[in-house]
mmCIF file of C-alpha atoms in Angstrom:
data_model
loop_
_atom_site.group_PDB
_atom_site.id
_atom_site.type_symbol
_atom_site.label_atom_id
_atom_site.label_comp_id
_atom_site.label_asym_id
_atom_site.label_seq_id
_atom_site.Cartn_x
_atom_site.Cartn_y
_atom_site.Cartn_z
ATOM 1 C CA MET A 1 0.000 0.000 0.000
ATOM 2 C CA ASN A 2 1.407 3.458 -1.042
ATOM 3 C CA ILE A 3 0.433 6.696 0.756
ATOM 4 C CA ILE A 4 1.388 10.016 -0.974
ATOM 5 C CA PHE A 5 1.769 13.227 1.134
ATOM 6 C CA ILE A 6 1.477 16.608 -0.671
ATOM 7 C CA SER A 7 2.480 19.819 1.133
ATOM 8 C CA ASN A 8 1.577 23.417 0.140
ATOM 9 C CA LYS A 9 5.032 24.624 1.182
ATOM 10 C CA SER A 10 6.874 22.172 -0.970
ATOM 11 C CA GLU A 11 6.337 21.265 -4.588
ATOM 12 C CA ARG A 12 7.849 17.882 -4.003
ATOM 13 C CA ALA A 13 5.456 15.040 -3.012
ATOM 14 C CA ARG A 14 6.402 12.365 -0.510
ATOM 15 C CA LYS A 15 5.450 8.746 -0.723
ATOM 16 C CA LEU A 16 5.039 6.244 2.161
ATOM 17 C CA THR A 17 4.913 2.578 1.408
ATOM 18 C CA LEU A 18 2.987 0.323 3.920
ATOM 19 C CA THR A 19 3.406 -3.371 3.766
ATOM 20 C CA GLY A 20 1.084 -5.982 5.269
ATOM 21 C CA LYS A 21 3.374 -6.246 8.285
ATOM 22 C CA HIS A 22 3.075 -2.495 8.956
ATOM 23 C CA ILE A 23 -0.734 -2.589 8.758
ATOM 24 C CA THR A 24 -0.855 -5.520 11.201
ATOM 25 C CA LEU A 25 1.337 -3.649 13.685
ATOM 26 C CA LEU A 26 -0.857 -0.546 13.461
ATOM 27 C CA ILE A 27 -4.068 -2.508 14.032
ATOM 28 C CA SER A 28 -2.481 -4.330 16.990
ATOM 29 C CA ALA A 29 -1.355 -1.043 18.548
ATOM 30 C CA PHE A 30 -4.828 0.494 18.095
ATOM 31 C CA LEU A 31 -6.512 -2.511 19.720
ATOM 32 C CA SER A 32 -4.005 -2.419 22.591
ATOM 33 C CA VAL A 33 -4.810 1.248 23.265
ATOM 34 C CA ILE A 34 -8.554 0.459 23.298
ATOM 35 C CA VAL A 35 -8.029 -2.442 25.753
ATOM 36 C CA ILE A 36 -5.858 -0.281 28.036
ATOM 37 C CA LEU A 37 -8.469 2.523 28.037
ATOM 38 C CA ALA A 38 -11.265 0.022 28.816
ATOM 39 C CA LEU A 39 -9.299 -1.469 31.706
ATOM 40 C CA SER A 40 -8.489 2.001 33.030
ATOM 41 C CA LEU A 41 -12.149 3.065 32.932
ATOM 42 C CA ASN A 42 -13.178 -0.149 34.676
ATOM 43 C CA PHE A 43 -10.592 0.412 37.442
ATOM 44 C CA VAL A 44 -11.743 4.001 37.921
ATOM 45 C CA SER A 45 -15.410 2.949 38.067
ATOM 46 C CA LEU A 46 -14.675 0.337 40.724
ATOM 47 C CA ARG A 47 -12.220 2.387 42.776
ATOM 48 C CA TYR A 48 -13.479 5.963 42.655
ATOM 49 C CA ALA A 49 -17.109 5.826 41.446
ATOM 50 C CA ASP A 50 -18.477 6.519 44.963
ATOM 51 C CA ARG A 51 -16.296 9.669 45.213
ATOM 52 C CA ILE A 52 -17.302 11.235 41.924
ATOM 53 C CA ASP A 53 -19.719 14.139 42.318
ATOM 54 C CA ALA A 54 -20.604 14.563 38.640
ATOM 55 C CA PRO A 55 -23.889 12.684 38.048
ATOM 56 C CA VAL A 56 -23.285 12.320 34.315
ATOM 57 C CA LEU A 57 -19.810 10.871 34.752
ATOM 58 C CA LYS A 58 -20.972 8.626 37.541
ATOM 59 C CA ALA A 59 -23.794 7.309 35.364
ATOM 60 C CA VAL A 60 -21.290 6.483 32.665
ATOM 61 C CA LEU A 61 -18.795 4.783 34.977
ATOM 62 C CA VAL A 62 -21.215 2.815 37.213
ATOM 63 C CA SER A 63 -22.713 -0.261 35.611
ATOM 64 C CA PRO A 64 -26.452 -1.062 35.985
ATOM 65 C CA GLN A 65 -25.637 -4.040 38.168
ATOM 66 C CA GLU A 66 -23.513 -1.922 40.513
ATOM 67 C CA GLU A 67 -26.170 0.769 40.606
ATOM 68 C CA ARG A 68 -28.803 -1.797 41.589
ATOM 69 C CA HIS A 69 -26.456 -3.151 44.268
ATOM 70 C CA GLN A 70 -25.986 0.357 45.672
ATOM 71 C CA LYS A 71 -29.757 0.915 45.782
ATOM 72 C CA ILE A 72 -30.221 -2.357 47.654
ATOM 73 C CA GLN A 73 -27.482 -1.367 50.112
ATOM 74 C CA ALA A 74 -29.091 2.046 50.659
ATOM 75 C CA HIS A 75 -32.500 0.431 51.234
ATOM 76 C CA LEU A 76 -31.038 -2.034 53.722
ATOM 77 C CA GLN A 77 -29.253 0.780 55.550
ATOM 78 C CA ASP A 78 -32.498 2.753 55.819
ATOM 79 C CA ASN A 79 -34.281 -0.276 57.283
ATOM 80 C CA LEU A 80 -31.422 -0.877 59.710
ATOM 81 C CA ASN A 81 -31.657 2.732 60.871
ATOM 82 C CA ILE A 82 -35.400 2.318 61.485
ATOM 83 C CA MET A 83 -34.861 -0.915 63.443
ATOM 84 C CA ALA A 84 -32.028 0.677 65.435
ATOM 85 C CA SER A 85 -34.406 3.475 66.423
ATOM 86 C CA LYS A 86 -37.052 0.949 67.508
ATOM 87 C CA LEU A 87 -34.431 -1.012 69.416
ATOM 88 C CA GLY A 88 -33.378 2.143 71.276
ATOM 89 C CA GLN A 89 -36.990 2.838 72.242
ATOM 90 C CA MET A 90 -37.437 -0.734 73.460
ATOM 91 C CA GLN A 91 -34.267 -0.527 75.547
ATOM 92 C CA ALA A 92 -35.575 2.639 77.204
ATOM 93 C CA GLN A 93 -38.912 0.893 77.856
ATOM 94 C CA LEU A 94 -37.124 -2.095 79.386
ATOM 95 C CA LEU A 95 -35.161 0.174 81.736
ATOM 96 C CA ARG A 96 -38.413 1.810 82.832
ATOM 97 C CA LEU A 97 -40.072 -1.601 83.317
ATOM 98 C CA ASP A 98 -37.088 -2.833 85.353
ATOM 99 C CA ALA A 99 -37.338 0.167 87.670
ATOM 100 C CA LEU A 100 -41.116 -0.249 87.917
ATOM 101 C CA GLY A 101 -40.759 -3.976 88.604
ATOM 102 C CA GLU A 102 -38.274 -3.371 91.419
ATOM 103 C CA ARG A 103 -40.637 -0.816 92.961
ATOM 104 C CA LEU A 104 -43.555 -3.255 92.719
ATOM 105 C CA VAL A 105 -41.492 -5.996 94.354
ATOM 106 C CA GLU A 106 -40.630 -3.624 97.174
ATOM 107 C CA SER A 107 -44.259 -2.500 97.577
ATOM 108 C CA SER A 108 -45.728 -6.003 97.542
ATOM 109 C CA GLY A 109 -43.175 -7.523 99.924
ATOM 110 C CA ILE A 110 -42.033 -10.228 97.493
ATOM 111 C CA LYS A 111 -38.468 -11.439 97.940
ATOM 112 C CA SER A 112 -36.227 -9.495 95.568
ATOM 113 C CA GLN A 113 -34.097 -12.565 94.752
ATOM 114 C CA ASP A 114 -37.128 -14.143 93.088
ATOM 115 C CA PHE A 115 -37.047 -11.447 90.387
ATOM 116 C CA LEU A 116 -33.590 -10.492 89.122
ATOM 117 C CA PHE A 117 -34.423 -7.585 86.825
ATOM 118 C CA ASN A 118 -30.808 -6.871 85.878
ATOM 119 C CA GLU A 119 -30.230 -10.405 84.524
ATOM 120 C CA ALA A 120 -31.634 -12.226 81.510
ATOM 121 C CA PRO A 121 -34.102 -15.006 82.349
ATOM 122 C CA GLY A 122 -32.769 -18.552 81.988
ATOM 123 C CA GLN A 123 -33.712 -20.366 78.784
ATOM 124 C CA GLY A 124 -32.555 -23.584 77.142
ATOM 125 C CA GLY A 125 -33.483 -26.954 75.653
ATOM 126 C CA ALA A 126 -32.298 -29.437 73.066
ATOM 127 C CA TYR A 127 -31.755 -28.217 69.487
ATOM 128 C CA THR A 128 -33.754 -29.798 66.688
ATOM 129 C CA ASP A 129 -33.961 -29.102 62.955
ATOM 130 C CA PHE A 130 -37.635 -30.095 62.843
ATOM 131 C CA SER A 131 -39.746 -27.257 61.436
ATOM 132 C CA SER A 132 -36.892 -24.775 61.934
ATOM 133 C CA GLU A 133 -37.018 -21.811 59.567
ATOM 134 C CA GLU A 134 -34.990 -18.667 59.213
ATOM 135 C CA LEU A 135 -36.792 -15.393 59.734
ATOM 136 C CA THR A 136 -37.133 -13.140 56.750
ATOM 137 C CA PHE A 137 -36.464 -9.423 57.037
ATOM 138 C CA GLY A 138 -40.190 -8.660 56.892
ATOM 139 C CA GLU A 139 -41.013 -11.226 59.587
ATOM 140 C CA PHE A 140 -38.260 -9.876 61.828
ATOM 141 C CA SER A 141 -39.569 -6.326 61.459
ATOM 142 C CA HIS A 142 -43.111 -7.557 62.242
ATOM 143 C CA ARG A 143 -41.950 -9.417 65.348
ATOM 144 C CA LEU A 144 -40.031 -6.334 66.495
ATOM 145 C CA GLN A 145 -43.150 -4.183 66.183
ATOM 146 C CA GLU A 146 -45.243 -6.780 68.050
ATOM 147 C CA LEU A 147 -42.704 -6.826 70.882
ATOM 148 C CA SER A 148 -42.729 -3.032 71.064
ATOM 149 C CA ASN A 149 -46.538 -3.025 71.327
ATOM 150 C CA MET A 150 -46.408 -5.676 74.057
ATOM 151 C CA LEU A 151 -43.907 -3.582 76.033
ATOM 152 C CA ASP A 152 -46.222 -0.562 75.827
ATOM 153 C CA GLU A 153 -49.182 -2.647 77.021
ATOM 154 C CA ARG A 154 -47.232 -4.202 79.913
ATOM 155 C CA ALA A 155 -45.920 -0.793 80.962
ATOM 156 C CA ASP A 156 -49.470 0.603 81.147
ATOM 157 C CA LYS A 157 -50.737 -2.354 83.196
ATOM 158 C CA LEU A 158 -47.769 -2.328 85.575
ATOM 159 C CA GLY A 159 -48.158 1.436 85.989
ATOM 160 C CA ALA A 160 -51.795 0.980 86.975
ATOM 161 C CA LEU A 161 -50.852 -1.798 89.417
ATOM 162 C CA ASP A 162 -48.143 0.398 90.925
ATOM 163 C CA SER A 163 -50.686 3.185 91.452
ATOM 164 C CA LEU A 164 -53.070 0.782 93.209
ATOM 165 C CA LEU A 165 -50.331 -0.542 95.490
ATOM 166 C CA ARG A 166 -49.197 2.988 96.302
ATOM 167 C CA TYR A 167 -52.760 4.017 97.102
ATOM 168 C CA ASP A 168 -53.229 0.959 99.319
ATOM 169 C CA ARG A 169 -49.983 1.658 101.134
ATOM 170 C CA LEU A 170 -50.831 5.331 101.618
ATOM 171 C CA THR A 171 -54.293 4.387 102.881
ATOM 172 C CA LYS A 172 -52.706 2.292 105.612
ATOM 173 C CA TYR A 173 -50.653 5.287 106.752
ATOM 174 C CA VAL A 174 -53.553 7.762 106.798
ATOM 175 C CA LEU A 175 -55.967 5.473 108.665
ATOM 176 C CA PRO A 176 -55.684 6.064 112.439
ATOM 177 C CA SER A 177 -54.719 2.485 113.263
ATOM 178 C CA GLU A 178 -51.669 2.870 115.531
ATOM 179 C CA MET A 179 -52.135 2.945 119.279
ATOM 180 C CA PRO A 180 -51.728 6.520 120.598
ATOM 181 C CA VAL A 181 -50.166 5.306 123.877
ATOM 182 C CA GLU A 182 -48.297 2.184 124.984
ATOM 183 C CA THR A 183 -51.072 0.257 126.721
ATOM 184 C CA ASN A 184 -53.263 -2.775 126.118
ATOM 185 C CA TRP A 185 -56.532 -1.801 127.793
ATOM 186 C CA TYR A 186 -59.171 0.892 127.988
ATOM 187 C CA SER A 187 -60.081 2.549 131.251
ATOM 188 C CA SER A 188 -63.364 3.607 129.655
ATOM 189 C CA GLY A 189 -64.834 2.379 126.383
ATOM 190 C CA PHE A 190 -66.818 3.913 123.542
ATOM 191 C CA GLY A 191 -70.610 4.297 123.931
ATOM 192 C CA TYR A 192 -73.037 4.793 126.776
ATOM 193 C CA ARG A 193 -71.661 4.789 130.337
ATOM 194 C CA ILE A 194 -72.246 6.311 133.758
ATOM 195 C CA ASP A 195 -70.705 9.794 133.715
ATOM 196 C CA PRO A 196 -68.057 9.981 136.512
ATOM 197 C CA PHE A 197 -69.064 13.571 137.382
ATOM 198 C CA THR A 198 -72.867 13.521 137.135
ATOM 199 C CA GLY A 199 -73.577 9.845 137.825
ATOM 200 C CA LYS A 200 -76.037 9.841 134.942
ATOM 201 C CA ARG A 201 -76.077 7.694 131.811
ATOM 202 C CA ALA A 202 -74.248 9.563 129.030
ATOM 203 C CA PHE A 203 -72.655 8.775 125.687
ATOM 204 C CA HIS A 204 -68.845 8.605 125.700
ATOM 205 C CA GLU A 205 -67.599 9.680 122.243
ATOM 206 C CA GLY A 206 -64.135 8.127 122.568
ATOM 207 C CA VAL A 207 -62.011 5.769 124.641
ATOM 208 C CA ASP A 208 -59.840 6.502 127.681
ATOM 209 C CA PHE A 209 -56.340 5.111 128.185
ATOM 210 C CA ALA A 210 -55.106 5.367 131.790
ATOM 211 C CA ALA A 211 -51.407 6.262 131.889
ATOM 212 C CA GLU A 212 -48.914 8.183 133.996
ATOM 213 C CA VAL A 213 -48.390 11.892 133.489
ATOM 214 C CA GLY A 214 -45.724 12.493 130.845
ATOM 215 C CA THR A 215 -46.383 9.267 128.926
ATOM 216 C CA PRO A 216 -45.797 9.974 125.195
ATOM 217 C CA ILE A 217 -48.899 10.454 123.049
ATOM 218 C CA LYS A 218 -48.349 9.440 119.407
ATOM 219 C CA ALA A 219 -50.242 10.273 116.228
ATOM 220 C CA ALA A 220 -52.460 7.332 115.270
ATOM 221 C CA ALA A 221 -51.885 8.220 111.590
ATOM 222 C CA GLY A 222 -50.189 10.861 109.487
ATOM 223 C CA GLY A 223 -51.964 14.106 108.747
ATOM 224 C CA VAL A 224 -52.188 17.838 109.424
ATOM 225 C CA VAL A 225 -52.753 19.398 112.843
ATOM 226 C CA VAL A 226 -56.032 21.339 112.646
ATOM 227 C CA TYR A 227 -56.310 22.141 116.365
ATOM 228 C CA SER A 228 -53.716 22.576 119.081
ATOM 229 C CA GLY A 229 -54.909 24.543 122.079
ATOM 230 C CA ARG A 230 -56.780 24.676 125.370
ATOM 231 C CA HIS A 231 -60.378 23.440 125.545
ATOM 232 C CA SER A 232 -62.777 24.075 128.431
ATOM 233 C CA GLU A 233 -63.673 20.373 128.828
ATOM 234 C CA TYR A 234 -60.914 18.510 126.983
ATOM 235 C CA GLY A 235 -58.062 20.551 128.477
ATOM 236 C CA ASN A 236 -54.954 20.531 126.285
ATOM 237 C CA MET A 237 -56.280 19.044 123.053
ATOM 238 C CA ILE A 238 -54.892 18.211 119.616
ATOM 239 C CA GLU A 239 -56.820 17.278 116.481
ATOM 240 C CA ILE A 240 -55.241 15.787 113.344
ATOM 241 C CA ASP A 241 -56.957 15.747 109.959
ATOM 242 C CA HIS A 242 -56.125 12.561 108.009
ATOM 243 C CA GLY A 243 -58.116 13.411 104.875
ATOM 244 C CA ASP A 244 -61.487 12.126 103.642
ATOM 245 C CA ASP A 245 -63.184 13.954 106.575
ATOM 246 C CA LEU A 246 -61.402 11.682 109.076
ATOM 247 C CA VAL A 247 -60.070 13.387 112.251
ATOM 248 C CA SER A 248 -58.427 11.982 115.392
ATOM 249 C CA ARG A 249 -58.657 13.829 118.743
ATOM 250 C CA TYR A 250 -56.241 13.658 121.720
ATOM 251 C CA ALA A 251 -57.433 15.288 124.981
ATOM 252 C CA HIS A 252 -56.399 16.025 128.615
ATOM 253 C CA ALA A 253 -52.694 16.262 127.707
ATOM 254 C CA SER A 254 -50.207 17.837 130.082
ATOM 255 C CA LYS A 255 -48.085 19.168 127.219
ATOM 256 C CA ARG A 256 -48.694 19.829 123.520
ATOM 257 C CA LEU A 257 -45.690 19.341 121.188
ATOM 258 C CA VAL A 258 -47.158 20.246 117.776
ATOM 259 C CA ALA A 259 -48.570 23.479 116.387
ATOM 260 C CA LEU A 260 -51.543 24.335 114.212
ATOM 261 C CA GLY A 261 -50.914 23.504 110.526
ATOM 262 C CA GLN A 262 -47.993 21.201 111.254
ATOM 263 C CA VAL A 263 -47.679 17.971 109.250
ATOM 264 C CA VAL A 264 -47.153 14.891 111.426
ATOM 265 C CA LEU A 265 -46.307 11.276 110.635
ATOM 266 C CA GLN A 266 -47.856 8.108 111.987
ATOM 267 C CA GLY A 267 -46.261 7.233 115.335
ATOM 268 C CA GLN A 268 -44.799 10.721 115.847
ATOM 269 C CA LYS A 269 -44.881 12.046 119.420
ATOM 270 C CA ILE A 270 -47.346 14.941 119.538
ATOM 271 C CA ALA A 271 -48.081 15.389 123.268
ATOM 272 C CA GLU A 272 -47.758 13.924 126.765
ATOM 273 C CA VAL A 273 -50.438 12.377 128.960
ATOM 274 C CA GLY A 274 -51.906 14.703 131.591
ATOM 275 C CA ASN A 275 -54.946 15.497 133.745
ATOM 276 C CA THR A 276 -56.185 18.765 132.277
ATOM 277 C CA GLY A 277 -59.811 19.755 131.630
ATOM 278 C CA ARG A 278 -62.767 17.650 132.763
ATOM 279 C CA SER A 279 -60.810 14.675 134.049
ATOM 280 C CA THR A 280 -60.737 12.533 137.203
ATOM 281 C CA GLY A 281 -57.079 11.488 136.803
ATOM 282 C CA PRO A 282 -54.158 11.160 134.369
ATOM 283 C CA HIS A 283 -55.297 9.546 131.117
ATOM 284 C CA LEU A 284 -55.655 10.084 127.364
ATOM 285 C CA HIS A 285 -59.097 10.622 125.917
ATOM 286 C CA PHE A 286 -58.905 9.492 122.261
ATOM 287 C CA GLU A 287 -61.551 10.025 119.596
ATOM 288 C CA ILE A 288 -61.938 9.296 115.872
ATOM 289 C CA ARG A 289 -64.519 11.417 114.044
ATOM 290 C CA HIS A 290 -65.775 11.105 110.485
ATOM 291 C CA LYS A 291 -67.606 14.150 109.149
ATOM 292 C CA ASP A 292 -67.643 15.333 112.793
ATOM 293 C CA LYS A 293 -69.498 12.193 113.932
ATOM 294 C CA PRO A 294 -67.803 10.016 116.586
ATOM 295 C CA GLN A 295 -66.652 6.564 115.488
ATOM 296 C CA ASN A 296 -65.696 3.587 117.621
ATOM 297 C CA PRO A 297 -61.849 3.704 117.788
ATOM 298 C CA SER A 298 -61.698 -0.079 118.244
ATOM 299 C CA ARG A 299 -62.720 -0.392 114.572
ATOM 300 C CA PHE A 300 -59.495 1.349 113.565
ATOM 301 C CA LEU A 301 -56.886 0.617 116.217
ATOM 302 C CA LYS A 302 -54.808 -2.538 115.927
ATOM 303 C CA LYS A 303 -55.094 -3.168 119.673
ATOM 304 C CA PRO A 304 -56.567 -3.569 122.181
ATOM 305 C CA SER A 305 -59.462 -5.557 120.801
#
């Protein structure tokens, strides 16, 4: 093959003769360049495709299969983020349930070693391949949501139970059930009796506990002091409001130790036994009144019966 070159600057033409060997070498070189460029583009697409910001160039370099793989990876990552969020919520719920469970155990009096809330419950058994199946992603997500709903339901029920136990425990503290003095007998009971001053039949609105002067008088239940002063018949008297229109009265004291409006606890010393007011000797006159009507203290006090 002869190739003739003609130049405008020179009147002389040049001739290039190509043999079959030359043409083969040129074709081989051209194919080699194409192969090298293809390999280079493939390396770049695999190594740096995720760092390229140009959408057009990225579309050219990334193959459809790789693009589909990236979409699947992104979808899986999104689902993992959602499940991680749910898992975090469930962990917070479990911490709250653990704290609530420990409080319920304490309130109910159950032995704490029977419920170890900071340890996983024991599980086990022999392994078998019978009917064993792997969970799919959809099934796992469904089970996770079911467990989250169950945790919410259990938390609501345990919260309601905790409220009931708290109310029951508080009720025990506000009921005037503790003996106001250390004694096991009444010197005068509740109801009709012969009045020691008039000798006539009269209704006694409380009970009398005979005791030495200075014997501690304790609050039968917690509450607020609504009266602390001198009474013409009851002498030094204290009244404690326990709520729900329930009031306890302590009369004939030699000394009052609490003031009006003061909050007292069950068993707290509030006065000392005396012989003030309309009294024949040292004793405590104790009353329980509901809506200002006298009640039999023996219905509330633990002893004497």
